[in-house]
């Protein structure tokens, strides 16, 4: 059994409620931080832990916190990003639904560290029942003196508010989230200035993912140094992975970042292997926007080593032969799945979710979707594949926010690794509507560490 | 117009933000208004919300048209929003959509003649591990099968009577 | 003694310039001028918060600053990125930038109707200029273009959303120039559009400025619609004593003969208005007697508007003599006898801007 830090008590009956949570050591970290540590000391522990943002980008949390500006007389804000919308990702939902107090305790410690007295949880609008759970937990915490004025007699004040979004993936981008929280359209801001200097209502703001903020609790409990002993290298601690697709046991798993991808997919502790006795064809290990990998490159790196479930392990080989840990949305495709169709659904997703502010993303995402539709419907041309490649290349890196990159990468990776499947669709349009390309050579052992074509 | 009770809720929401930042309450208020006034936002409703927050009507229209959860046209009493993105597609969401279309004899974006059901497709709703799924009102209906869809439709019909 | 402000040294395409801290790369490039100035479709120096959206002004920062010489990982929007001391920027010297810009132009034109032959903006359209300079000769887009119905927002302004590139300039203008903004951006992504939601006319004495800031033919002057081609008109600087304190009263009249076809604000060489004008000046003062004419407007030589094609013109056949059975029409006044203006040795196409009597008086 892998070691757990967030879900170690998740199985306890009634852990959703304050009394049970508290009886099992809950708010112990907050007590320690507020009563016996200075904010700088807490920050030091978070820095030592090596905790990296769990929302997708993997930026060191301690460093992000140290950037916050502290002008006199200006309030600072902590915003919790619970706008979990990346296809394949549903880990924060699980955490908020089942252990809401873990998040609230994390918010309390983080707000204390950053010197914030108001904190907003921005949760995606579709999770319509979760605000009730969170608000109930907030009320419980307040009743027991963990929120409100003069918390536990320490003189520290904190209010936590829950704000629902209303259906926009883009609001997961921190500046779009801030705009939305200000009651505006979710158009990402042009950076700089960064939120740490000018964020919510032009005040210094830190935006962190739910899992990141929850992870602060075990860091304080066991200490930053101890936390850093979990995992491998710069991938410290544990990570929540939401596994879905054609596997036997879809769900949210907490893994210590020291296991291999193979173990994660096939061991009974986690995904339990591919469903219905099928074979693995491909996998998108970090949410829809990270590059898709064929089975052979997923399990082994181009150098022939075991691929590990860490930030570095999944990124090994760069985009040519690697991918990213991203937000931990682990999507598995079996041999019966069609890569073109899967890529099309992602292109459709990004087209639907583009805010429309900057031109490459606004126009390019729709174009890619339409070209992919043609290929999928048997109306594609060989030149369309190169066209797609060119479109994604012109979107990537040229947009205001990372949604452009997120839209470009899945298309690029699908063509990079599955070009023959696209070509088969073009050459056999009739057949392609009746059956799928199948596993082909995508699980064959890699012979040499050759960079893929294109 | 909101009832006294809802107006108190409005006040409570506005109080979450610093003075003068009441515009932040716009999205929560639009949710509230949509629930209250027939499941969609008419121009009058939006103007009313604008007046509550003392902002310009265009600021409300801009926001309401941006977010996909706000309906700008009347919808049925029960809205089936079926997710069709990658992970759901891998587990057969397309079949579920086709099944609902046939069963209710409507297309995507349409409402049944009796005004009970509207079918919509949605992009990833964050329940990928429990696919295929749909959103119905405040809650998710997961692990859908044709039989489950039948049961849900029946359940709604019973509730409507 | 006031402390002397330290200037930042910046190099753009290997040309050095010194600018004040807080200057954007684009404005530093404009200080240098010439070909190295990145094109800008959405940035407008007079509108706060504008820029960053169209991505045509992307440049490469090959050296961040003297203190931190690392290059920036991505291309940056030069209109919204401030210079640092010692920064080095590549615009036309970077193939990567040129390639990206070509892509952006293709994206901007993807859904553009390319109806320049019937568009009033033709001849002074920034998208037209941009696509000539950076665009490809054909489109690779094989799908149906997005279209919208034309709508009148008031009796003086027409919104032709199909042509819009969503630069947001008109939204900023309404926000910053008028008391109450009534139009905005509705919808999301590809379906985003400029509109009022419930159809209504925009009613404000400064709303006409949205016509001037629109880089394309999406917002046009209805009083000028299909009246004339801009390059057939003679622009002249004029002013009047406008009572509106926010209006500068300084305009350009676009004339043909004695007729004033339209009135616009004065624009600089980047197409930005020098000072704002009110709608009374713009729409209601269409007579020469309303104005004090200062002289011809200087138009950039590259503009189609300044192209007086007087060279190699064939004299049309004089039909008058023919219908008069060979009799010469009697001239009431033979101008040659009283004026020095007629000097055939002057090549009109060599004159900077539209011809003026001064050009003929120079000895």
Coordinates of C-alpha atoms in Angstrom, one line a residue, chain C:
Chain C
X1 CA 17.2 70.3 -8.5
X2 CA 15.0 67.7 -10.0
X3 CA 16.6 64.4 -10.3
X4 CA 17.2 63.5 -13.9
X5 CA 15.1 60.6 -15.1
X6 CA 17.2 57.7 -16.1
X7 CA 16.3 56.6 -19.7
X8 CA 16.2 52.9 -20.7
X9 CA 18.4 51.9 -23.7
X10 CA 16.6 49.5 -26.0
X11 CA 17.6 47.9 -29.2
X12 CA 14.9 47.0 -31.7
X13 CA 16.0 45.2 -34.8
X14 CA 19.5 46.4 -34.0
X15 CA 18.5 50.1 -33.9
X16 CA 19.1 51.7 -30.5
X17 CA 16.7 54.1 -28.9
X18 CA 16.4 55.7 -25.4
X19 CA 13.0 55.8 -23.9
X20 CA 11.5 56.6 -20.5
X21 CA 10.8 53.7 -18.1
X22 CA 7.2 52.4 -18.5
X23 CA 7.3 52.7 -22.3
X24 CA 6.0 49.8 -24.2
X25 CA 8.1 48.0 -26.8
X26 CA 5.6 49.2 -29.5
X27 CA 5.9 52.8 -28.5
X28 CA 9.7 52.6 -28.4
X29 CA 9.5 51.2 -31.9
X30 CA 7.3 54.0 -32.9
X31 CA 9.8 56.4 -31.6
X32 CA 12.3 54.9 -34.0
X33 CA 9.7 54.7 -36.8
X34 CA 9.8 53.1 -40.2
X35 CA 9.5 49.5 -41.1
X36 CA 10.5 48.2 -37.7
X37 CA 7.2 49.4 -36.1
X38 CA 5.1 46.3 -35.4
X39 CA 1.5 46.6 -36.8
X40 CA -1.2 47.0 -34.2
X41 CA -4.9 46.3 -34.8
X42 CA -6.3 46.5 -31.3
X43 CA -3.9 48.7 -29.4
X44 CA -4.8 52.4 -29.3
X45 CA -2.6 54.7 -27.3
X46 CA -5.5 57.0 -26.4
X47 CA -7.6 54.2 -24.9
X48 CA -6.7 52.8 -21.5
X49 CA -6.5 49.1 -21.3
X50 CA -6.5 48.5 -25.0
X51 CA -4.2 46.1 -26.7
X52 CA -2.9 42.6 -26.3
X53 CA -5.7 40.9 -28.1
X54 CA -5.1 40.8 -31.8
X55 CA -1.5 39.4 -31.5
X56 CA -0.3 41.1 -34.7
X57 CA 2.3 43.1 -32.8
X58 CA 4.1 40.0 -31.5
X59 CA 7.8 40.4 -31.2
X60 CA 10.7 38.4 -29.9
X61 CA 12.6 39.6 -26.9
X62 CA 16.0 38.1 -27.5
X63 CA 17.5 39.7 -24.4
X64 CA 15.3 40.5 -21.4
X65 CA 17.4 43.3 -19.9
X66 CA 20.9 44.2 -18.8
X67 CA 20.2 42.8 -15.4
X68 CA 18.6 39.6 -16.6
X69 CA 19.7 38.9 -20.1
X70 CA 17.7 35.8 -20.6
X71 CA 15.4 35.9 -23.6
X72 CA 11.7 35.6 -23.1
X73 CA 10.4 32.1 -23.8
X74 CA 7.5 33.1 -25.9
X75 CA 6.8 35.9 -28.4
X76 CA 5.3 38.9 -26.6
X77 CA 2.7 41.4 -27.5
X78 CA 4.8 44.5 -28.0
X79 CA 1.9 46.8 -27.2
X80 CA 1.5 45.5 -23.6
X81 CA 5.1 44.6 -22.7
X82 CA 7.2 47.4 -21.2
X83 CA 10.8 47.8 -22.1
X84 CA 13.6 47.1 -19.7
X85 CA 17.0 48.7 -19.7
X86 CA 19.2 46.9 -22.2
X87 CA 16.4 45.0 -23.7
X88 CA 16.9 43.7 -27.2
X89 CA 13.9 43.0 -29.4
X90 CA 13.7 41.5 -32.9
X91 CA 10.7 42.3 -35.1
X92 CA 11.4 42.2 -38.8
X93 CA 14.8 40.6 -38.3
X94 CA 13.2 37.5 -36.7
X95 CA 11.8 34.9 -39.1
X96 CA 9.9 33.4 -36.2
X97 CA 8.0 36.7 -35.6
X98 CA 7.3 37.0 -39.3
X99 CA 5.9 33.5 -39.4
X100 CA 3.8 34.0 -36.3
X101 CA 2.5 37.3 -37.7
X102 CA 1.5 35.6 -41.0
X103 CA -0.4 33.1 -38.9
X104 CA -2.2 35.8 -37.0
X105 CA -3.2 37.6 -40.2
X106 CA -4.6 34.3 -41.6
X107 CA -6.6 33.9 -38.4
X108 CA -7.9 37.5 -38.5
X109 CA -8.9 37.0 -42.2
X110 CA -10.4 33.5 -41.6
X111 CA -13.9 34.7 -41.1
X112 CA -13.5 38.1 -42.7
X113 CA -15.8 38.5 -45.7
X114 CA -13.1 40.3 -47.8
X115 CA -15.9 42.5 -49.3
X116 CA -13.5 45.4 -49.8
X117 CA -15.1 46.3 -53.1
X118 CA -18.3 47.3 -51.3
X119 CA -16.8 48.3 -48.0
X120 CA -16.7 52.0 -47.1
X121 CA -13.5 51.4 -45.1
X122 CA -11.5 50.3 -48.1
X123 CA -8.6 52.5 -48.7
X124 CA -8.2 53.4 -45.0
X125 CA -8.6 49.9 -43.6
X126 CA -5.9 48.6 -41.3
X127 CA -6.8 45.0 -42.0
X128 CA -6.4 45.6 -45.7
X129 CA -3.0 47.1 -45.2
X130 CA -2.0 44.3 -42.8
X131 CA -3.0 41.6 -45.2
X132 CA -1.2 43.2 -48.1
X133 CA 2.0 43.4 -46.1
X134 CA 1.9 40.2 -44.1
X135 CA -0.9 38.0 -45.5
X136 CA -0.8 35.1 -47.9
X137 CA -2.3 35.4 -51.3
X138 CA -5.0 32.8 -50.8
X139 CA -6.9 31.4 -47.9
X140 CA -6.7 27.8 -46.7
X141 CA -10.0 27.9 -45.0
X142 CA -12.6 25.7 -46.7
X143 CA -15.6 26.2 -44.5
X144 CA -18.5 28.6 -44.3
X145 CA -17.6 31.9 -42.9
X146 CA -19.3 33.3 -39.9
X147 CA -21.9 36.0 -40.8
X148 CA -24.1 38.4 -39.0
X149 CA -26.9 40.7 -40.0
X150 CA -26.1 44.3 -40.4
X151 CA -27.6 46.4 -37.7
X152 CA -28.1 50.1 -37.3
X153 CA -27.1 51.3 -33.9
X154 CA -28.7 54.7 -34.1
X155 CA -29.4 56.5 -37.3
X156 CA -25.8 57.6 -37.8
X157 CA -23.7 54.4 -37.2
X158 CA -24.0 51.1 -38.9
X159 CA -22.6 47.9 -37.3
X160 CA -21.5 45.3 -39.8
X161 CA -20.4 42.6 -37.3
X162 CA -19.3 40.2 -40.1
X163 CA -16.2 42.4 -40.7
X164 CA -15.3 42.8 -37.0
X165 CA -12.0 41.5 -35.7
X166 CA -13.0 42.0 -32.0
X167 CA -10.4 44.5 -31.1
X168 CA -12.6 45.9 -28.3
X169 CA -11.5 49.5 -29.2
X170 CA -15.1 50.6 -29.6
X171 CA -16.0 49.2 -26.2
X172 CA -13.1 51.0 -24.5
X173 CA -14.2 54.2 -26.4
X174 CA -17.7 54.0 -25.1
X175 CA -16.4 53.3 -21.6
X176 CA -14.0 56.1 -21.5
X177 CA -15.6 58.8 -23.7
X178 CA -19.3 58.5 -22.9
X179 CA -21.3 58.5 -19.6
X180 CA -23.1 55.2 -20.2
X181 CA -21.8 52.3 -22.3
X182 CA -24.7 50.6 -24.1
X183 CA -22.8 48.2 -26.3
X184 CA -20.3 45.5 -25.5
X185 CA -19.0 42.1 -26.3
X186 CA -21.6 39.4 -26.2
X187 CA -21.2 35.7 -26.5
X188 CA -18.0 33.7 -26.2
X189 CA -15.3 32.3 -28.4
X190 CA -15.9 32.3 -32.1
X191 CA -19.5 33.4 -31.4
X192 CA -18.4 36.5 -29.6
X193 CA -19.9 39.7 -31.1
X194 CA -20.2 43.4 -30.6
X195 CA -23.7 44.2 -29.8
X196 CA -26.3 45.8 -27.6
X197 CA -28.3 42.6 -26.8
X198 CA -31.6 44.3 -27.1
X199 CA -31.5 46.3 -30.2
X200 CA -31.2 49.9 -29.3
X201 CA -29.5 53.0 -30.6
X202 CA -26.4 54.3 -29.1
X203 CA -27.2 57.8 -27.9
X204 CA -24.4 60.0 -26.8
X205 CA -22.6 63.0 -28.2
X206 CA -19.3 61.2 -28.4
X207 CA -20.3 57.7 -29.6
X208 CA -19.4 58.6 -33.2
X209 CA -15.8 58.2 -32.2
X210 CA -16.3 54.4 -32.4
X211 CA -16.2 54.9 -36.2
X212 CA -12.8 56.5 -36.1
X213 CA -11.3 53.9 -33.8
X214 CA -12.6 50.9 -35.7
X215 CA -9.7 49.4 -37.6
X216 CA -12.0 47.7 -40.1
X217 CA -15.3 48.4 -41.8
X218 CA -17.4 47.1 -38.9
X219 CA -18.5 50.4 -37.6
X220 CA -19.1 52.9 -40.4
X221 CA -20.6 56.3 -40.8
X222 CA -24.1 55.9 -42.1
X223 CA -24.3 59.4 -43.4
X224 CA -21.3 58.6 -45.7
X225 CA -22.5 55.1 -46.7
X226 CA -21.8 54.4 -50.3
X227 CA -21.4 58.1 -51.0
X228 CA -17.9 58.0 -52.3
X229 CA -14.6 56.2 -52.2
X230 CA -12.2 57.8 -49.8
X231 CA -9.4 58.1 -52.4
X232 CA -11.6 60.2 -54.6
X233 CA -12.0 62.8 -51.9
X234 CA -9.8 65.6 -50.9
X235 CA -9.1 65.7 -47.2
X236 CA -8.7 69.2 -45.7
X237 CA -7.9 70.3 -42.2
X238 CA -10.6 72.4 -40.7
X239 CA -11.8 73.7 -37.4
X240 CA -14.8 75.3 -35.8
X241 CA -15.6 76.8 -32.5
X242 CA -17.3 73.8 -30.9
X243 CA -19.1 74.5 -27.6
X244 CA -18.7 71.0 -26.2
X245 CA -15.8 71.3 -23.8
X246 CA -14.7 67.7 -24.6
X247 CA -14.6 68.3 -28.3
X248 CA -11.4 69.8 -29.8
X249 CA -13.3 71.1 -32.9
X250 CA -10.4 70.2 -35.1
X251 CA -11.3 67.9 -37.9
X252 CA -10.7 66.7 -41.4
X253 CA -13.3 67.4 -44.0
X254 CA -13.4 64.9 -46.8
X255 CA -14.5 67.0 -49.8
X256 CA -15.2 66.8 -53.4
X257 CA -15.6 70.2 -54.9
X258 CA -17.6 72.2 -52.4
X259 CA -19.3 69.3 -51.0
X260 CA -18.3 67.9 -47.6
X261 CA -18.9 64.2 -47.8
X262 CA -17.9 63.4 -44.2
X263 CA -16.1 64.7 -41.2
X264 CA -13.6 62.7 -39.2
X265 CA -11.1 63.4 -36.4
X266 CA -7.5 64.0 -37.4
X267 CA -5.5 60.8 -37.4
X268 CA -1.8 60.3 -37.1
X269 CA 0.2 58.0 -39.2
X270 CA -0.7 55.0 -37.1
X271 CA -4.4 55.7 -37.7
X272 CA -5.0 57.0 -34.2
X273 CA -7.1 60.1 -33.7
X274 CA -5.1 63.1 -32.5
X275 CA -8.0 64.5 -30.5
X276 CA -11.6 63.4 -30.1
X277 CA -14.5 65.2 -31.7
X278 CA -18.1 65.3 -30.9
X279 CA -21.0 63.9 -32.9
X280 CA -22.3 67.4 -33.7
X281 CA -19.1 68.2 -35.5
X282 CA -19.0 64.8 -37.1
X283 CA -22.6 64.4 -38.3
X284 CA -24.3 67.7 -38.4
X285 CA -21.8 70.2 -39.8
X286 CA -21.6 69.1 -43.4
X287 CA -21.4 72.5 -45.0
X288 CA -18.2 74.4 -45.9
X289 CA -19.6 77.5 -44.2
X290 CA -19.6 75.7 -40.8
X291 CA -15.9 75.4 -40.9
X292 CA -12.6 77.4 -41.1
X293 CA -10.5 75.5 -43.6
X294 CA -6.8 75.4 -42.7
X295 CA -5.4 73.7 -45.8
X296 CA -4.9 70.3 -47.2
X297 CA -4.5 67.3 -44.9
X298 CA -1.1 65.7 -45.2
X299 CA -1.6 62.1 -46.0
X300 CA 1.1 59.5 -45.9
X301 CA 2.5 58.9 -49.4
X302 CA 1.9 55.2 -49.1
X303 CA -1.8 55.6 -48.6
X304 CA -4.1 55.1 -51.5
X305 CA -5.8 58.3 -50.6
X306 CA -2.7 60.4 -51.5
X307 CA -2.4 58.7 -54.8
X308 CA -3.3 61.4 -57.3
X309 CA -2.9 59.5 -60.5
X310 CA -2.2 62.5 -62.7
X311 CA 0.7 61.0 -64.7
X312 CA -0.1 59.5 -68.1
X313 CA -3.7 60.5 -68.0
X314 CA -5.2 60.6 -71.4
X315 CA -7.3 63.6 -72.1
X316 CA -10.8 62.4 -72.7
X317 CA -12.3 63.1 -76.1
X318 CA -13.9 66.5 -76.1
X319 CA -17.4 65.8 -77.1
X320 CA -18.7 69.3 -76.5
X321 CA -17.1 70.6 -79.6
X322 CA -18.6 67.7 -81.5
X323 CA -22.1 68.3 -80.4
X324 CA -21.7 72.0 -81.0
X325 CA -21.0 71.2 -84.6
X326 CA -17.3 72.3 -84.3
X327 CA -18.0 75.6 -82.5
X328 CA -15.7 76.2 -79.6
X329 CA -17.6 76.8 -76.3
X330 CA -17.0 80.4 -75.2
X331 CA -15.1 80.6 -72.0
X332 CA -16.4 83.1 -69.6
X333 CA -13.1 83.4 -68.1
X334 CA -9.9 82.0 -69.4
X335 CA -8.0 81.2 -66.2
X336 CA -4.7 81.1 -67.9
X337 CA -4.8 84.7 -68.4
X338 CA -5.2 85.7 -64.8
X339 CA -3.6 82.9 -62.7
X340 CA -0.2 81.6 -62.2
X341 CA -1.6 78.3 -61.0
X342 CA -1.4 76.6 -64.3
X343 CA 2.2 75.5 -64.5
X344 CA 2.4 72.3 -66.6
X345 CA 6.0 71.7 -65.7
X346 CA 4.9 70.7 -62.2
X347 CA 4.5 66.9 -61.8
X348 CA 1.6 66.5 -59.5
X349 CA 2.6 63.0 -58.5
X350 CA 5.8 64.3 -57.1
X351 CA 4.1 66.6 -54.6
X352 CA 3.8 65.4 -51.1
X353 CA 0.1 65.0 -50.4
X354 CA -2.7 66.6 -52.3
X355 CA -1.9 69.6 -54.4
X356 CA -2.3 73.0 -53.0
X357 CA -1.9 76.5 -54.5
X358 CA 1.3 76.9 -52.5
X359 CA 2.9 74.2 -54.5
X360 CA 2.4 76.3 -57.6
X361 CA 3.5 79.6 -56.1
X362 CA 6.9 78.3 -55.2
X363 CA 9.3 79.8 -57.6

